[in-house]
Amino acid sequence: MTTLQKFGKNIRKLRTAKELTQAVLAERCDLSNNYIGKLERGKSPPSVETLEILARVLEATIAELFDFESDLEKTNEQEFAIHAVKKVRSKKALKLITGIVETIRKNNI
């Protein structure tokens, strides 16, 4: 999959997470439906101006438009972390890990 295709897939994911149709996104961005479709299919590269508009309308940063980490990669990282924690035998280390997890949850990191 090309970078442009990954970008398009991510735009679609962000759009559908906001429960927007391509037509609504196009209207809010002042772009054509056809162009939004081309972006989502990875057939047309966006300009910097278009990136700024998409980010604003989708309530995302430009960096988030390019966040291509797959759910599978995220899941693998989580499984690795869980497996590593299960190997910890020290009560002191487990207490430290618990504190870190609580801080992460509290701060929505």
XYZ file of N, CA, C and O in Angstrom:
436
model
N 0.849 -1.175 0.000
C 0.000 0.000 0.000
C 0.896 1.239 0.000
O 1.819 1.332 0.802
N 0.601 2.177 -0.877
C 1.400 3.402 -0.958
C 1.053 4.349 0.189
O 0.011 4.206 0.835
N 1.918 5.334 0.397
C 1.665 6.339 1.429
C 0.368 7.080 1.135
O -0.419 7.351 2.045
N 0.136 7.383 -0.123
C -1.085 8.092 -0.512
C -2.326 7.244 -0.210
O -3.347 7.762 0.256
N -2.237 5.947 -0.435
C -3.359 5.054 -0.122
C -3.571 4.952 1.388
O -4.709 4.935 1.864
N -2.490 4.891 2.148
C -2.606 4.859 3.608
C -3.236 6.145 4.127
O -4.077 6.122 5.025
N -2.820 7.269 3.534
C -3.399 8.560 3.900
C -4.904 8.554 3.637
O -5.695 8.939 4.493
N -5.293 8.109 2.461
C -6.708 8.061 2.099
C -7.518 7.174 3.028
O -8.632 7.522 3.443
N -6.954 6.031 3.365
C -7.629 5.110 4.281
C -7.820 5.767 5.647
O -8.867 5.621 6.282
N -6.832 6.528 6.070
C -6.910 7.212 7.358
C -7.951 8.333 7.325
O -8.690 8.530 8.293
N -8.034 9.047 6.217
C -9.051 10.092 6.068
C -10.439 9.462 6.179
O -11.320 9.967 6.873
N -10.623 8.333 5.499
C -11.915 7.627 5.564
C -12.234 7.214 7.000
O -13.355 7.377 7.485
N -11.222 6.692 7.705
C -11.417 6.262 9.090
C -11.821 7.442 9.976
O -12.763 7.340 10.770
N -11.127 8.573 9.821
C -11.450 9.762 10.607
C -12.844 10.298 10.259
O -13.591 10.721 11.133
N -13.170 10.278 8.967
C -14.482 10.764 8.517
C -15.599 9.909 9.081
O -16.583 10.419 9.623
N -15.466 8.603 8.979
C -16.530 7.711 9.453
C -16.631 7.729 10.978
O -17.722 7.551 11.521
N -15.508 7.973 11.658
C -15.551 8.092 13.118
C -16.390 9.295 13.533
O -17.015 9.291 14.598
N -16.419 10.313 12.685
C -17.237 11.510 12.938
C -18.646 11.351 12.364
O -19.446 12.285 12.416
N -18.915 10.173 11.796
C -20.211 9.864 11.185
C -20.572 10.858 10.085
O -21.713 11.305 9.964
N -19.566 11.192 9.273
C -19.769 12.093 8.146
C -19.775 11.302 6.848
O -19.000 10.356 6.693
N -20.630 11.693 5.931
C -20.576 11.119 4.590
C -19.510 11.872 3.803
O -19.061 12.956 4.208
N -19.122 11.312 2.667
C -18.181 12.023 1.810
C -18.775 13.360 1.382
O -18.072 14.371 1.324
N -20.073 13.371 1.104
C -20.739 14.601 0.657
C -20.692 15.679 1.733
O -20.414 16.853 1.435
N -20.938 15.303 2.969
C -20.912 16.283 4.064
C -19.489 16.792 4.280
O -19.263 17.994 4.455
N -18.513 15.883 4.272
C -17.121 16.301 4.423
C -16.735 17.251 3.296
O -16.116 18.298 3.533
N -17.120 16.913 2.069
C -16.811 17.756 0.918
C -17.413 19.146 1.092
O -16.735 20.168 0.874
N -18.658 19.200 1.526
C -19.329 20.486 1.717
C -18.630 21.322 2.786
O -18.371 22.507 2.602
N -18.312 20.690 3.908
C -17.666 21.424 5.008
C -16.254 21.891 4.653
O -15.768 22.874 5.199
N -15.617 21.171 3.745
C -14.259 21.539 3.320
C -14.268 22.424 2.069
O -13.207 22.869 1.630
N -15.448 22.628 1.496
C -15.581 23.364 0.241
C -14.774 22.690 -0.870
O -14.044 23.334 -1.621
N -14.905 21.366 -0.923
C -14.270 20.546 -1.943
C -15.353 19.730 -2.635
O -16.461 19.608 -2.128
N -15.025 19.123 -3.762
C -16.027 18.312 -4.460
C -16.097 16.903 -3.864
O -15.121 16.401 -3.309
N -17.261 16.280 -4.002
C -17.424 14.883 -3.571
C -16.414 13.999 -4.290
O -15.827 13.083 -3.697
N -16.237 14.265 -5.587
C -15.328 13.483 -6.408
C -13.901 13.556 -5.850
O -13.200 12.546 -5.767
N -13.485 14.740 -5.436
C -12.131 14.916 -4.902
C -11.959 14.175 -3.583
O -10.928 13.521 -3.362
N -12.956 14.241 -2.712
C -12.880 13.503 -1.434
C -12.744 12.004 -1.725
O -11.936 11.311 -1.100
N -13.512 11.519 -2.684
C -13.413 10.108 -3.068
C -12.024 9.753 -3.558
O -11.472 8.708 -3.217
N -11.448 10.628 -4.397
C -10.087 10.386 -4.901
C -9.066 10.396 -3.768
O -8.138 9.576 -3.763
N -9.243 11.319 -2.822
C -8.329 11.346 -1.665
C -8.409 10.040 -0.900
O -7.378 9.443 -0.555
N -9.627 9.593 -0.623
C -9.808 8.372 0.177
C -9.325 7.125 -0.545
O -8.939 6.153 0.101
N -9.338 7.137 -1.854
C -8.837 5.991 -2.619
C -7.341 6.093 -2.893
O -6.754 5.197 -3.499
N -6.724 7.187 -2.453
C -5.294 7.359 -2.685
C -4.964 7.673 -4.124
O -3.885 7.360 -4.604
N -5.882 8.323 -4.823
C -5.695 8.619 -6.242
C -5.270 10.054 -6.502
O -4.909 10.402 -7.613
N -5.344 10.916 -5.474
C -5.013 12.326 -5.662
C -4.299 12.850 -4.420
O -4.815 12.729 -3.312
N -3.120 13.442 -4.595
C -2.405 13.981 -3.426
C -3.015 15.312 -2.981
O -3.365 16.142 -3.810
N -3.134 15.525 -1.677
C -3.699 16.780 -1.185
C -2.654 17.894 -1.147
O -1.463 17.636 -0.974
N -3.107 19.116 -1.288
C -2.218 20.265 -1.108
C -2.081 20.532 0.392
O -2.854 20.004 1.202
N -1.147 21.376 0.750
C -0.984 21.756 2.154
C -2.257 22.440 2.638
O -2.725 22.194 3.758
N -2.840 23.285 1.799
C -4.083 23.971 2.163
C -5.195 22.955 2.433
O -5.940 23.086 3.413
N -5.293 21.938 1.597
C -6.313 20.902 1.790
C -6.068 20.137 3.085
O -7.011 19.808 3.808
N -4.811 19.854 3.394
C -4.485 19.175 4.660
C -4.962 20.001 5.850
O -5.542 19.458 6.795
N -4.719 21.296 5.794
C -5.148 22.174 6.891
C -6.663 22.178 7.033
O -7.191 22.120 8.148
N -7.365 22.218 5.922
C -8.832 22.225 5.946
C -9.360 20.901 6.483
O -10.241 20.870 7.342
N -8.825 19.784 5.971
C -9.261 18.463 6.440
C -9.033 18.314 7.942
O -9.902 17.822 8.665
N -7.864 18.739 8.407
C -7.545 18.636 9.837
C -8.553 19.433 10.667
O -9.057 18.945 11.674
N -8.861 20.645 10.219
C -9.815 21.491 10.960
C -11.195 20.854 10.991
O -11.800 20.717 12.055
N -11.680 20.411 9.836
C -13.029 19.846 9.754
C -13.129 18.512 10.492
O -14.136 18.233 11.150
N -12.086 17.702 10.415
C -12.099 16.396 11.086
C -11.655 16.491 12.549
O -11.570 15.477 13.240
N -11.365 17.723 12.993
C -10.920 17.962 14.376
C -9.724 17.077 14.727
O -9.706 16.368 15.735
N -8.724 17.151 13.855
C -7.501 16.367 14.025
C -6.315 17.279 13.722
O -6.483 18.365 13.170
N -5.152 16.821 14.113
C -3.944 17.544 13.715
C -3.513 17.016 12.349
O -3.929 15.927 11.935
N -2.670 17.774 11.684
C -2.147 17.285 10.402
C -1.358 15.994 10.634
O -1.437 15.066 9.841
N -0.651 15.921 11.744
C 0.098 14.691 12.062
C -0.845 13.497 12.173
O -0.517 12.396 11.714
N -2.025 13.699 12.771
C -2.983 12.598 12.907
C -3.516 12.136 11.551
O -3.879 10.969 11.393
N -3.536 13.037 10.575
C -3.963 12.633 9.229
C -2.982 11.620 8.644
O -3.345 10.835 7.777
N -1.754 11.656 9.133
C -0.705 10.756 8.636
C -0.340 9.668 9.639
O 0.715 9.055 9.532
N -1.186 9.414 10.623
C -0.937 8.363 11.613
C -1.361 7.034 11.000
O -2.527 6.665 11.040
N -0.399 6.326 10.428
C -0.697 5.096 9.692
C -0.527 3.828 10.509
O -0.643 2.738 9.984
N -0.219 3.958 11.788
C -0.028 2.760 12.606
C -1.313 1.944 12.581
O -2.388 2.442 12.895
N -1.196 0.713 12.187
C -2.388 -0.119 12.070
C -2.876 -0.597 13.429
O -2.129 -0.625 14.402
N -4.146 -0.959 13.478
C -4.706 -1.513 14.708
C -3.972 -2.784 15.098
O -3.781 -3.069 16.272
N -3.535 -3.559 14.099
C -2.790 -4.784 14.376
C -1.473 -4.452 15.078
O -1.111 -5.100 16.063
N -0.763 -3.422 14.608
C 0.483 -3.030 15.254
C 0.225 -2.578 16.688
O 0.976 -2.908 17.595
N -0.837 -1.816 16.894
C -1.183 -1.357 18.241
C -1.500 -2.547 19.136
O -1.083 -2.599 20.284
N -2.254 -3.510 18.605
C -2.604 -4.705 19.363
C -1.358 -5.493 19.719
O -1.209 -5.956 20.850
N -0.439 -5.643 18.772
C 0.798 -6.376 19.041
C 1.611 -5.700 20.140
O 2.180 -6.365 20.995
N 1.657 -4.357 20.137
C 2.374 -3.639 21.180
C 1.714 -3.862 22.534
O 2.397 -4.062 23.540
N 0.392 -3.848 22.577
C -0.325 -4.068 23.826
C -0.098 -5.485 24.333
O 0.138 -5.693 25.524
N -0.150 -6.468 23.441
C 0.073 -7.852 23.841
C 1.497 -8.039 24.363
O 1.717 -8.750 25.336
N 2.465 -7.385 23.726
C 3.852 -7.468 24.181
C 3.972 -6.894 25.592
O 4.607 -7.479 26.461
N 3.336 -5.731 25.812
C 3.401 -5.092 27.131
C 2.765 -5.979 28.191
O 3.313 -6.140 29.288
N 1.612 -6.558 27.888
C 0.933 -7.443 28.838
C 1.808 -8.653 29.152
O 1.967 -9.039 30.313
N 2.407 -9.232 28.121
C 3.283 -10.396 28.307
C 4.480 -10.028 29.186
O 4.860 -10.781 30.084
N 5.056 -8.840 28.956
C 6.210 -8.398 29.746
C 5.828 -8.188 31.206
O 6.570 -8.572 32.113
N 4.646 -7.597 31.428
C 4.191 -7.353 32.806
C 3.947 -8.676 33.525
O 4.251 -8.811 34.714
N 3.419 -9.658 32.820
C 3.147 -10.960 33.435
C 4.424 -11.632 33.939
O 4.376 -12.447 34.856
N 5.563 -11.292 33.348
C 6.833 -11.888 33.750
C 7.424 -11.233 34.998
O 8.336 -11.774 35.601
N 6.899 -10.071 35.365
C 7.435 -9.342 36.522
C 7.077 -10.097 37.799
O 5.929 -10.450 38.030
N 8.065 -10.328 38.643
C 7.850 -11.072 39.882
C 8.010 -10.193 41.121
O 7.541 -10.540 42.193
N 8.665 -9.066 40.972
C 8.943 -8.184 42.102
C 7.698 -7.367 42.460
O 7.094 -6.731 41.607
N 7.314 -7.398 43.746
C 6.164 -6.604 44.208
C 6.429 -5.118 44.018
O 5.523 -4.355 43.681
N 7.661 -4.708 44.212
C 8.026 -3.302 44.056
C 7.835 -2.864 42.598
O 7.285 -1.798 42.323
N 8.268 -3.704 41.674
C 8.124 -3.392 40.249
C 6.648 -3.367 39.844
O 6.209 -2.494 39.085
N 5.865 -4.323 40.360
C 4.435 -4.353 40.049
C 3.727 -3.107 40.584
O 2.840 -2.556 39.925
N 4.128 -2.656 41.766
C 3.543 -1.442 42.343
C 3.870 -0.232 41.466
O 3.012 0.615 41.214
N 5.108 -0.169 40.993
C 5.525 0.918 40.106
C 4.717 0.886 38.802
O 4.211 1.915 38.353
N 4.560 -0.284 38.207
C 3.790 -0.429 36.964
C 2.339 -0.034 37.187
O 1.744 0.675 36.368
N 1.768 -0.444 38.292
C 0.385 -0.088 38.617
C 0.234 1.425 38.718
O -0.730 1.999 38.208
N 1.184 2.079 39.338
C 1.161 3.535 39.449
C 1.229 4.210 38.087
O 0.519 5.184 37.829
N 2.064 3.678 37.219
C 2.187 4.229 35.861
C 0.870 4.070 35.105
O 0.382 5.010 34.469
N 0.274 2.889 35.182
C -0.990 2.631 34.496
C -2.089 3.556 35.018
O -2.866 4.126 34.248
N -2.146 3.736 36.323
C -3.149 4.633 36.917
C -2.959 6.058 36.430
O -3.932 6.761 36.128
N -1.720 6.512 36.336
C -1.427 7.862 35.844
C -1.855 8.008 34.379
O -2.445 9.024 34.000
N -1.561 6.998 33.587
C -1.951 7.024 32.181
C -3.451 7.098 32.043
O -3.979 7.904 31.276
N -4.173 6.270 32.791
C -5.648 6.300 32.742
C -6.196 7.634 33.191
O -7.101 8.181 32.595
N -5.636 8.170 34.268
C -6.121 9.426 34.836
C -5.935 10.582 33.853
O -6.766 11.472 33.759
N -4.843 10.539 33.101
C -4.516 11.626 32.166
C -4.922 11.325 30.727
O -4.601 12.088 29.823
N -5.621 10.204 30.523
C -6.082 9.809 29.179
C -4.974 9.826 28.151
O -5.130 10.331 27.046
N -3.840 9.287 28.513
C -2.685 9.258 27.611
C -2.811 8.069 26.687
O -3.116 7.002 27.062
